[in-house]
mmCIF file of C-alpha atoms in Angstrom:
data_model
loop_
_atom_site.group_PDB
_atom_site.id
_atom_site.type_symbol
_atom_site.label_atom_id
_atom_site.label_comp_id
_atom_site.label_asym_id
_atom_site.label_seq_id
_atom_site.Cartn_x
_atom_site.Cartn_y
_atom_site.Cartn_z
ATOM 1 C CA MET A 1 -31.179 -27.237 -26.487
ATOM 2 C CA THR A 2 -31.483 -24.733 -23.220
ATOM 3 C CA LEU A 3 -30.940 -26.239 -20.351
ATOM 4 C CA PRO A 4 -33.703 -26.473 -17.591
ATOM 5 C CA ASN A 5 -33.834 -23.986 -14.813
ATOM 6 C CA PRO A 6 -33.284 -26.052 -11.270
ATOM 7 C CA ALA A 7 -35.759 -23.440 -9.460
ATOM 8 C CA GLU A 8 -38.390 -24.914 -11.762
ATOM 9 C CA LEU A 9 -37.732 -28.324 -10.977
ATOM 10 C CA LEU A 10 -37.090 -28.332 -7.117
ATOM 11 C CA PRO A 11 -40.937 -27.669 -6.613
ATOM 12 C CA ARG A 12 -42.353 -30.973 -8.805
ATOM 13 C CA MET A 13 -39.857 -33.092 -7.799
ATOM 14 C CA ALA A 14 -40.110 -31.748 -3.665
ATOM 15 C CA SER A 15 -43.988 -32.916 -4.573
ATOM 16 C CA ASP A 16 -42.422 -36.349 -6.797
ATOM 17 C CA LEU A 17 -40.621 -37.120 -3.755
ATOM 18 C CA GLN A 18 -43.635 -37.002 -0.909
ATOM 19 C CA VAL A 19 -45.681 -39.120 -3.126
ATOM 20 C CA HIS A 20 -42.388 -41.580 -3.436
ATOM 21 C CA LEU A 21 -41.934 -41.593 0.619
ATOM 22 C CA LYS A 22 -45.554 -41.727 1.453
ATOM 23 C CA ALA A 23 -46.468 -45.088 -1.700
ATOM 24 C CA ARG A 24 -43.331 -46.613 0.719
ATOM 25 C CA ASP A 25 -44.726 -45.550 4.096
ATOM 26 C CA ILE A 26 -41.735 -44.105 4.980
ATOM 27 C CA GLN A 27 -42.384 -41.282 7.756
ATOM 28 C CA ASP A 28 -38.839 -39.998 9.079
ATOM 29 C CA PRO A 29 -36.449 -40.109 6.308
ATOM 30 C CA ARG A 30 -32.727 -38.397 6.211
ATOM 31 C CA TYR A 31 -31.144 -36.793 3.956
ATOM 32 C CA ILE A 32 -27.670 -36.289 2.468
ATOM 33 C CA GLY A 33 -26.737 -34.252 -0.031
ATOM 34 C CA ILE A 34 -23.346 -35.652 -2.294
ATOM 35 C CA ARG A 35 -20.930 -32.746 -2.319
ATOM 36 C CA THR A 36 -20.852 -30.451 -3.711
ATOM 37 C CA GLY A 37 -23.817 -29.732 -5.932
ATOM 38 C CA GLY A 38 -25.566 -32.434 -4.731
ATOM 39 C CA VAL A 39 -25.306 -30.450 -1.125
ATOM 40 C CA TRP A 40 -27.178 -27.432 -2.582
ATOM 41 C CA VAL A 41 -29.931 -29.362 -4.624
ATOM 42 C CA ALA A 42 -30.598 -30.649 -0.881
ATOM 43 C CA GLN A 43 -30.690 -27.671 1.151
ATOM 44 C CA ALA A 44 -33.092 -26.287 -1.557
ATOM 45 C CA LEU A 45 -35.278 -29.347 -1.978
ATOM 46 C CA LEU A 46 -35.795 -29.354 2.020
ATOM 47 C CA GLU A 47 -36.537 -25.789 1.498
ATOM 48 C CA GLN A 48 -39.201 -26.732 -0.932
ATOM 49 C CA LEU A 49 -40.427 -29.650 1.756
ATOM 50 C CA GLY A 50 -40.557 -27.653 4.504
ATOM 51 C CA ALA A 51 -38.241 -29.972 6.122
ATOM 52 C CA ALA A 52 -36.492 -29.790 9.497
ATOM 53 C CA GLY A 53 -33.910 -31.342 10.962
ATOM 54 C CA PRO A 54 -30.386 -32.155 9.971
ATOM 55 C CA MET A 55 -28.799 -32.809 6.987
ATOM 56 C CA GLY A 56 -25.817 -35.030 6.370
ATOM 57 C CA THR A 57 -22.847 -34.429 3.419
ATOM 58 C CA LEU A 58 -20.670 -36.982 1.750
ATOM 59 C CA ASP A 59 -17.627 -36.576 0.315
ATOM 60 C CA VAL A 60 -16.989 -39.897 -2.086
ATOM 61 C CA SER A 61 -13.926 -38.615 -3.275
ATOM 62 C CA PHE A 62 -12.056 -41.750 -0.899
ATOM 63 C CA TYR A 63 -14.795 -43.976 -2.531
ATOM 64 C CA ARG A 64 -14.416 -43.121 -6.154
ATOM 65 C CA ASP A 65 -12.915 -46.186 -8.165
ATOM 66 C CA ASP A 66 -10.879 -43.602 -10.602
ATOM 67 C CA PHE A 67 -9.254 -42.352 -7.105
ATOM 68 C CA THR A 68 -5.616 -43.984 -7.963
ATOM 69 C CA GLN A 69 -5.887 -42.263 -11.398
ATOM 70 C CA SER A 70 -7.436 -38.988 -10.404
ATOM 71 C CA GLY A 71 -5.770 -38.289 -7.253
ATOM 72 C CA LEU A 72 -6.997 -36.387 -4.317
ATOM 73 C CA HIS A 73 -9.045 -33.152 -5.203
ATOM 74 C CA PRO A 74 -7.742 -30.562 -3.290
ATOM 75 C CA GLN A 75 -10.958 -29.243 -1.858
ATOM 76 C CA VAL A 76 -12.091 -32.923 -0.041
ATOM 77 C CA ARG A 77 -13.221 -32.397 2.983
ATOM 78 C CA PRO A 78 -14.812 -35.229 5.704
ATOM 79 C CA SER A 79 -18.798 -36.307 5.466
ATOM 80 C CA GLU A 80 -20.972 -35.673 7.795
ATOM 81 C CA LEU A 81 -23.584 -37.835 9.141
ATOM 82 C CA PRO A 82 -25.128 -36.440 12.071
ATOM 83 C CA PHE A 83 -27.764 -39.379 12.514
ATOM 84 C CA GLU A 84 -27.416 -43.182 12.440
ATOM 85 C CA ILE A 85 -27.382 -44.928 9.040
ATOM 86 C CA GLU A 86 -28.425 -48.072 10.779
ATOM 87 C CA GLY A 87 -31.837 -49.162 10.019
ATOM 88 C CA GLN A 88 -32.757 -45.591 8.792
ATOM 89 C CA HIS A 89 -34.665 -44.583 5.573
ATOM 90 C CA LEU A 90 -32.010 -42.579 3.528
ATOM 91 C CA VAL A 91 -32.521 -39.648 0.853
ATOM 92 C CA LEU A 92 -29.661 -39.603 -0.994
ATOM 93 C CA ILE A 93 -29.696 -36.172 -3.090
ATOM 94 C CA ASP A 94 -26.771 -35.507 -6.228
ATOM 95 C CA ASP A 95 -26.922 -32.934 -8.279
ATOM 96 C CA VAL A 96 -26.211 -34.708 -11.972
ATOM 97 C CA LEU A 97 -26.534 -38.180 -12.591
ATOM 98 C CA MET A 98 -24.234 -39.590 -15.224
ATOM 99 C CA SER A 99 -22.042 -42.396 -15.094
ATOM 100 C CA GLY A 100 -23.516 -43.741 -11.619
ATOM 101 C CA ARG A 101 -20.098 -43.620 -10.141
ATOM 102 C CA THR A 102 -20.086 -41.226 -7.657
ATOM 103 C CA VAL A 103 -23.853 -42.892 -6.779
ATOM 104 C CA ARG A 104 -21.933 -45.987 -6.266
ATOM 105 C CA ALA A 105 -18.656 -44.622 -4.605
ATOM 106 C CA ALA A 106 -21.703 -42.725 -2.255
ATOM 107 C CA LEU A 107 -23.141 -46.111 -1.337
ATOM 108 C CA ASN A 108 -20.229 -47.971 -0.570
ATOM 109 C CA GLU A 109 -19.526 -45.071 1.979
ATOM 110 C CA LEU A 110 -23.087 -45.096 3.406
ATOM 111 C CA PHE A 111 -22.755 -48.713 4.417
ATOM 112 C CA ASP A 112 -19.408 -48.471 5.995
ATOM 113 C CA TYR A 113 -21.586 -46.324 8.397
ATOM 114 C CA GLY A 114 -24.321 -49.176 8.776
ATOM 115 C CA ARG A 115 -26.640 -51.001 6.811
ATOM 116 C CA PRO A 116 -29.746 -48.071 5.890
ATOM 117 C CA ALA A 117 -33.679 -49.965 5.756
ATOM 118 C CA SER A 118 -33.911 -48.124 2.296
ATOM 119 C CA VAL A 119 -32.202 -45.336 0.602
ATOM 120 C CA THR A 120 -34.418 -42.935 -2.346
ATOM 121 C CA LEU A 121 -32.082 -41.439 -5.204
ATOM 122 C CA VAL A 122 -32.701 -38.120 -5.963
ATOM 123 C CA CYS A 123 -31.039 -36.402 -8.995
ATOM 124 C CA LEU A 124 -31.489 -32.818 -10.191
ATOM 125 C CA LEU A 125 -30.531 -33.994 -13.920
ATOM 126 C CA ASP A 126 -29.892 -37.421 -15.323
ATOM 127 C CA LEU A 127 -28.127 -37.286 -18.349
ATOM 128 C CA ASN A 128 -28.912 -40.457 -19.465
ATOM 129 C CA ALA A 129 -25.034 -41.674 -19.651
ATOM 130 C CA ARG A 130 -25.029 -44.417 -17.064
ATOM 131 C CA GLU A 131 -22.215 -47.397 -16.862
ATOM 132 C CA LEU A 132 -23.704 -48.758 -14.172
ATOM 133 C CA PRO A 133 -27.776 -50.089 -13.344
ATOM 134 C CA ILE A 134 -28.375 -46.718 -11.334
ATOM 135 C CA ARG A 135 -31.393 -44.898 -12.143
ATOM 136 C CA PRO A 136 -33.065 -42.028 -9.771
ATOM 137 C CA ASP A 137 -36.409 -42.240 -7.975
ATOM 138 C CA VAL A 138 -37.019 -38.844 -8.494
ATOM 139 C CA VAL A 139 -35.226 -36.606 -11.188
ATOM 140 C CA GLY A 140 -36.203 -32.874 -11.813
ATOM 141 C CA ALA A 141 -35.112 -34.053 -15.619
ATOM 142 C CA THR A 142 -33.308 -36.498 -18.269
ATOM 143 C CA LEU A 143 -31.635 -34.790 -21.192
ATOM 144 C CA SER A 144 -28.790 -37.067 -23.398
ATOM 145 C CA LEU A 145 -25.899 -34.738 -24.331
ATOM 146 C CA ARG A 146 -23.527 -35.490 -26.800
ATOM 147 C CA ALA A 147 -20.043 -37.791 -25.767
ATOM 148 C CA THR A 148 -18.079 -34.476 -25.683
ATOM 149 C CA GLU A 149 -20.826 -32.024 -23.423
ATOM 150 C CA ARG A 150 -21.450 -32.298 -19.386
ATOM 151 C CA VAL A 151 -23.502 -30.226 -17.318
ATOM 152 C CA LYS A 152 -22.147 -28.300 -14.758
ATOM 153 C CA LEU A 153 -24.295 -27.070 -11.300
ATOM 154 C CA LEU A 154 -23.419 -23.510 -10.437
ATOM 155 C CA GLY A 155 -24.380 -22.645 -6.738
ATOM 156 C CA PRO A 156 -25.330 -22.401 -4.034
ATOM 157 C CA ALA A 157 -27.687 -19.482 -4.527
ATOM 158 C CA PRO A 158 -29.323 -19.020 -7.292
ATOM 159 C CA LEU A 159 -28.511 -22.605 -8.482
ATOM 160 C CA THR A 160 -28.320 -22.491 -12.327
ATOM 161 C CA LEU A 161 -27.310 -24.823 -14.941
ATOM 162 C CA GLU A 162 -24.259 -24.824 -17.303
ATOM 163 C CA ARG A 163 -23.543 -26.957 -20.313
ATOM 164 C CA GLN A 164 -19.250 -27.656 -20.997
ATOM 165 C CA ASP A 165 -18.188 -28.899 -24.494
ATOM 166 C CA LEU A 166 -14.915 -31.024 -23.425
ATOM 167 C CA ALA A 167 -13.815 -30.602 -27.379
ATOM 168 C CA SER A 168 -14.175 -26.837 -27.658
ATOM 169 C CA PRO A 169 -10.361 -25.108 -26.430
ATOM 170 C CA ALA A 170 -11.374 -23.299 -23.309
#
């Protein structure tokens, strides 16, 4: 299976997002990328949309349910939300949706900042391997991989996808 090219997915994702927001009468959403790949996708998506204004970033490391098992990642950085969360329509952007646990952690963190009016989830890839009932509102592509396979986004520019096989020796 050939992995899709993010540059080819982004224009359709931008169009689908505009349709989604218009159908819900959302005028001025606030965009938030989940570190690190989600921030790269958010930047590329905002460029496609021609959107101006601040973009928030979330580092959900402390909110992960596996934090006590895996410990603190050495590249943890603080989240930056340069706008109010309370009452805002948020567009939460991630690179790869797999189990849904990263998105759950992001939602937990966002609600610690306030209660948004709505949250729209945008993902570059959905790997169809969710463990939680979380689905993107806008998705670039949906893939089904073997249990030992993962996909990693490389970037920030150009964005490329890399298949990883956990069963193969490194």
